[in-house]
mmCIF file of C-alpha atoms in Angstrom:
data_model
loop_
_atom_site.group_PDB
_atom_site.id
_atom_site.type_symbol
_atom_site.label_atom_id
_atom_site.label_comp_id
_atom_site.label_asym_id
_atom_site.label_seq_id
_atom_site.Cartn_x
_atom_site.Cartn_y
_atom_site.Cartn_z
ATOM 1 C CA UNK A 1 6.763 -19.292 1.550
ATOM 2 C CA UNK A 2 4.273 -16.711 0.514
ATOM 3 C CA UNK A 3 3.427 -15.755 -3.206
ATOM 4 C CA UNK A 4 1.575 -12.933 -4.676
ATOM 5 C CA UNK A 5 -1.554 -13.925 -7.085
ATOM 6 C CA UNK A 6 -3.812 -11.181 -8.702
ATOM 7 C CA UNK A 7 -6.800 -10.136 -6.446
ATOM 8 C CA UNK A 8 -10.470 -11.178 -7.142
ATOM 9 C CA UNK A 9 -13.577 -9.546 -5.471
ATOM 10 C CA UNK A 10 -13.871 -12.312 -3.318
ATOM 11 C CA UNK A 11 -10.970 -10.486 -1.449
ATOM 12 C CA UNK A 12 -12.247 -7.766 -0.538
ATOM 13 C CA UNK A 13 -13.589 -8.391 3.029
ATOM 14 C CA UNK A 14 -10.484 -9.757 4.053
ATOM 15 C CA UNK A 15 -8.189 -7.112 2.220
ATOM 16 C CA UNK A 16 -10.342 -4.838 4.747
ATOM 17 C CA UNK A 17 -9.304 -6.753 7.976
ATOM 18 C CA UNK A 18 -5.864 -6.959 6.834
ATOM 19 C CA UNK A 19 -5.794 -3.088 6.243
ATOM 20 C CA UNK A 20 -7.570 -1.961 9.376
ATOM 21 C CA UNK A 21 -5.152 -4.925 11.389
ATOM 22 C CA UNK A 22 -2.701 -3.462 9.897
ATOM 23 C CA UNK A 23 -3.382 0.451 10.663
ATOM 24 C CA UNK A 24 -4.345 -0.198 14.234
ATOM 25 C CA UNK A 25 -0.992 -2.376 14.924
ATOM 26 C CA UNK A 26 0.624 1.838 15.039
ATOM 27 C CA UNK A 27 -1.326 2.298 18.232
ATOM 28 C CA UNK A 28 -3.902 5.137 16.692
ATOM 29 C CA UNK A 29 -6.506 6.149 18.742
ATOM 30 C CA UNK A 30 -9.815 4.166 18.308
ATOM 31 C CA UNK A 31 -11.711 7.290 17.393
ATOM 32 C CA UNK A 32 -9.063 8.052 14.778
ATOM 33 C CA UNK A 33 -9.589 4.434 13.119
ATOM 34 C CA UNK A 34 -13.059 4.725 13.764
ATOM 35 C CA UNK A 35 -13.032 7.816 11.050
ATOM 36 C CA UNK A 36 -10.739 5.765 8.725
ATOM 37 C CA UNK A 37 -13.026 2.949 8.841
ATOM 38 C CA UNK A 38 -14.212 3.823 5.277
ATOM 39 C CA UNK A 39 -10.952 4.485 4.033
ATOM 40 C CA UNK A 40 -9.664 1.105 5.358
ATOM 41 C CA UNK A 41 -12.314 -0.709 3.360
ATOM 42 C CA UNK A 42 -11.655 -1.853 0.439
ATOM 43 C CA UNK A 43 -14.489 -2.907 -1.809
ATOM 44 C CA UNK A 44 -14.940 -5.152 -4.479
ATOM 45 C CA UNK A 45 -15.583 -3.006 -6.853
ATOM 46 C CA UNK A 46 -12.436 -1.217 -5.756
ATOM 47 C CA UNK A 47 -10.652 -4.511 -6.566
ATOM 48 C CA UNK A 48 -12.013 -4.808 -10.035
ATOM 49 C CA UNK A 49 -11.861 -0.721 -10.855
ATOM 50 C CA UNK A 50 -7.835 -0.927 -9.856
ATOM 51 C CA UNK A 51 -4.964 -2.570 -10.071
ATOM 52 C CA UNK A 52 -4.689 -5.346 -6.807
ATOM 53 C CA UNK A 53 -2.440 -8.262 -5.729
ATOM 54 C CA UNK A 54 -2.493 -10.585 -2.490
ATOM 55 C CA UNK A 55 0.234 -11.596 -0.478
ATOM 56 C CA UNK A 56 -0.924 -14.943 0.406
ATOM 57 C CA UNK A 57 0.755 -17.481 2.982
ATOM 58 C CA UNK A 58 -0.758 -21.398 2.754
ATOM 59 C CA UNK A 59 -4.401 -20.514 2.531
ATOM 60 C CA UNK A 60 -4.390 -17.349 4.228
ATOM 61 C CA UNK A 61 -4.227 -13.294 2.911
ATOM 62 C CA UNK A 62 -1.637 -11.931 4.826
ATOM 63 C CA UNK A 63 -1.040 -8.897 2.521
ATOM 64 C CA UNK A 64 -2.574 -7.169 -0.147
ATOM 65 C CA UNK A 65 -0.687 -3.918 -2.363
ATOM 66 C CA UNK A 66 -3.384 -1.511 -4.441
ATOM 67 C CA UNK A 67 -2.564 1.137 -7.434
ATOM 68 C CA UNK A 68 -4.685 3.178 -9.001
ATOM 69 C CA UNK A 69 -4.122 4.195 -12.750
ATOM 70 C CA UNK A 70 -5.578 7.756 -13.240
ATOM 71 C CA UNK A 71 -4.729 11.065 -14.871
ATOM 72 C CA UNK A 72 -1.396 9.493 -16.801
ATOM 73 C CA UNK A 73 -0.428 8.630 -13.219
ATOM 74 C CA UNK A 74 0.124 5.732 -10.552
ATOM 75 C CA UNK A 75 -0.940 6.206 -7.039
ATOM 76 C CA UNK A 76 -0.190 3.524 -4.416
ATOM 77 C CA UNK A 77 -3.499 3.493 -2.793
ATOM 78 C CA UNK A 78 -3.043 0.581 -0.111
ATOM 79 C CA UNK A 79 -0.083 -1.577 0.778
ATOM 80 C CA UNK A 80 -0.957 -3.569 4.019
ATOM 81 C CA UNK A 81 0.893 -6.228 5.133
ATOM 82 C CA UNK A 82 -0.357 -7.845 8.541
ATOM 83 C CA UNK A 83 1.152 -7.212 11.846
ATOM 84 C CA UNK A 84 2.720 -10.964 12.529
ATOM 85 C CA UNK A 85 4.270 -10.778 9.526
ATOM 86 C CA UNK A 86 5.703 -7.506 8.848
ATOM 87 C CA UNK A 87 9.633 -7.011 9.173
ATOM 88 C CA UNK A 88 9.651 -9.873 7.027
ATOM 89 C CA UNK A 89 10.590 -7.840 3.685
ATOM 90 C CA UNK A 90 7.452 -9.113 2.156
ATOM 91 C CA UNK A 91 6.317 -5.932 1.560
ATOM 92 C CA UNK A 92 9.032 -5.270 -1.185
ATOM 93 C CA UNK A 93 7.389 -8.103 -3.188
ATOM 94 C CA UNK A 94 4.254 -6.764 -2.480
ATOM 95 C CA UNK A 95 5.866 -3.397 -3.925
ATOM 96 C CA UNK A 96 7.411 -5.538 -6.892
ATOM 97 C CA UNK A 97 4.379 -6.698 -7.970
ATOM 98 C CA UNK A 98 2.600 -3.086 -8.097
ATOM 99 C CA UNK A 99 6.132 -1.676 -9.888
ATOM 100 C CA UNK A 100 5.795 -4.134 -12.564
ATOM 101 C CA UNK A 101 1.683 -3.574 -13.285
ATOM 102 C CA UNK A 102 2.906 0.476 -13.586
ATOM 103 C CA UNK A 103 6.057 -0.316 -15.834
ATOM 104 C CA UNK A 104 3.155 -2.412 -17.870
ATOM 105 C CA UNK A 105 1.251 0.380 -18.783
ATOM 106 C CA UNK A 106 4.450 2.325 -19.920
ATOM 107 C CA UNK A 107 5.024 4.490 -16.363
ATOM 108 C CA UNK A 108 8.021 4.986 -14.691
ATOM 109 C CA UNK A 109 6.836 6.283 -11.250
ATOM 110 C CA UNK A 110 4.710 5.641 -8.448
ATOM 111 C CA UNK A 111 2.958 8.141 -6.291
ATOM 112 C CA UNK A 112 2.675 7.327 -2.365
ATOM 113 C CA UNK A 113 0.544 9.348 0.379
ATOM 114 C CA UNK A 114 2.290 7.288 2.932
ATOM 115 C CA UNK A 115 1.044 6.999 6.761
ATOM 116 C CA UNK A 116 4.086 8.648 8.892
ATOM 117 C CA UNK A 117 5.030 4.856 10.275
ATOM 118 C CA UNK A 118 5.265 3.769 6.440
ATOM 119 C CA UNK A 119 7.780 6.277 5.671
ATOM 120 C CA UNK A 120 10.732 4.604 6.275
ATOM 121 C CA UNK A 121 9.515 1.397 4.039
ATOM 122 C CA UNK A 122 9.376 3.541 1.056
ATOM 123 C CA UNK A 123 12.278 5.093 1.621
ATOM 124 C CA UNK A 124 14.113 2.561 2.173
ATOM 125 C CA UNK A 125 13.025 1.229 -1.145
ATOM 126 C CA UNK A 126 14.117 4.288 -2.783
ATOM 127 C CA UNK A 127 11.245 6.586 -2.851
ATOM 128 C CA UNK A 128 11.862 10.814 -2.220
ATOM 129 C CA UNK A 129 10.067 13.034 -0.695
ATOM 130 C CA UNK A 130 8.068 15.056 -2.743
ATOM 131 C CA UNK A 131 5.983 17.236 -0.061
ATOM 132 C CA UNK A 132 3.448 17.256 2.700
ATOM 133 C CA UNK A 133 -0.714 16.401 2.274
ATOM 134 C CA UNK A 134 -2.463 18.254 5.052
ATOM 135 C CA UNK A 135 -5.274 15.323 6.536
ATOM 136 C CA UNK A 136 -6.661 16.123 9.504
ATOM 137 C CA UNK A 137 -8.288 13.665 11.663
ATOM 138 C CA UNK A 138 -10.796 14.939 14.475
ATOM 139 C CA UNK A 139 -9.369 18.507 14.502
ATOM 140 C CA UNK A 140 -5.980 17.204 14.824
ATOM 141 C CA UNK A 141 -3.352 18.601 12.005
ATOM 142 C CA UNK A 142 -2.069 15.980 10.312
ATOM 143 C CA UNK A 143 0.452 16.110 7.427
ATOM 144 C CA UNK A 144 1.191 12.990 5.625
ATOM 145 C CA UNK A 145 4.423 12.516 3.406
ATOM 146 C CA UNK A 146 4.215 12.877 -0.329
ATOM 147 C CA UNK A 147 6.455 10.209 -1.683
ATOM 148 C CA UNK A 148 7.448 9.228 -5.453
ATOM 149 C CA UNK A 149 9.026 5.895 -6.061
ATOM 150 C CA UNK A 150 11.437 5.968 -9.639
ATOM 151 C CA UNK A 151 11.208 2.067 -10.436
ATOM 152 C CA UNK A 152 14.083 2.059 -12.153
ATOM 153 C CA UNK A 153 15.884 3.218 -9.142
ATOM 154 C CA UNK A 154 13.709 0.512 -6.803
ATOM 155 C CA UNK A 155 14.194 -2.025 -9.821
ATOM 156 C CA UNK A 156 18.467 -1.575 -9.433
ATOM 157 C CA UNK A 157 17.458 -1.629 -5.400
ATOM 158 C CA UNK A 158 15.743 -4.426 -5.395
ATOM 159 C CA UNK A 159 18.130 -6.815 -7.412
ATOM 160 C CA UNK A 160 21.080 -6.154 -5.315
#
């Protein structure tokens, strides 16, 4: 059974091969996840700047969930769960874990630019739509969903 721990630096390579597994598994083209390379990296100091957690299975990283405290806010920067194992509703304790750092620091909400595929996931968990964040990739228009996840609403979700 997998268990979530509190991320270290020592993560941080293989938080970036989960996260660029895990982007690629939508079928993007390779030039598109060629420019989100960077993006998909996570560094060390990343880890140790934010809020992390690992999904781990026996030995082995299989997800990881990111948040970023800034501004009076919470923002869901990465929440990557390996291909093999998504489907698996790991990713809500992945999401559990973040919701109860935020609720730690007094917040009630969670702010997610979600990938189009991800939508559904947060949704599902509770999260509305808030708006649309134009990215374009390669001169392609791109708008990703705005999403804001009330964790008292995911909490009452969650324990049913």
């Amino acid at each position: 059974m997998p268990f979530i721990r509190p991320a270290t630096p020592a993560d941080a390579t293989t938080f970036s091969e989960v996260a660029q597994a895990a982007k690629a598994h939508w079928g993007y083209p390779q030039q598109w996840l060629h420019v989100w390379r960077p993006q998909l990296t996570i560094s060390a100091a990343q880890i140790t700047q934010d809020c992390y957690h690992a999904l781990q299975l026996g030995d082995q990283v299989i997800g990881l969930v990111g948040i970023c405290f800034a501004h009076g806010q919470a923002n869901l920067v990465d929440c990557w769960i390996l291909p093999a194992y998504m489907g698996k509703g790991w990713g809500r304790l992945l999401i559990r874990a973040a919701a109860q750092s935020v609720q730690a620091r007094g917040l009630t909400h969670v702010l997610i630019e979600s990938d189009p595929y991800a939508r559904g996931f947060y949704e599902h968990l509770g999260a509305t739509l808030l708006g649309w964040v134009d990215r374009p990739v390669l001169g392609v228009d791109r708008k990703l969903p705005l999403l804001s996840l009330d964790l008292s609403k995911f909490e009452k979700e969650s324990n049913q």
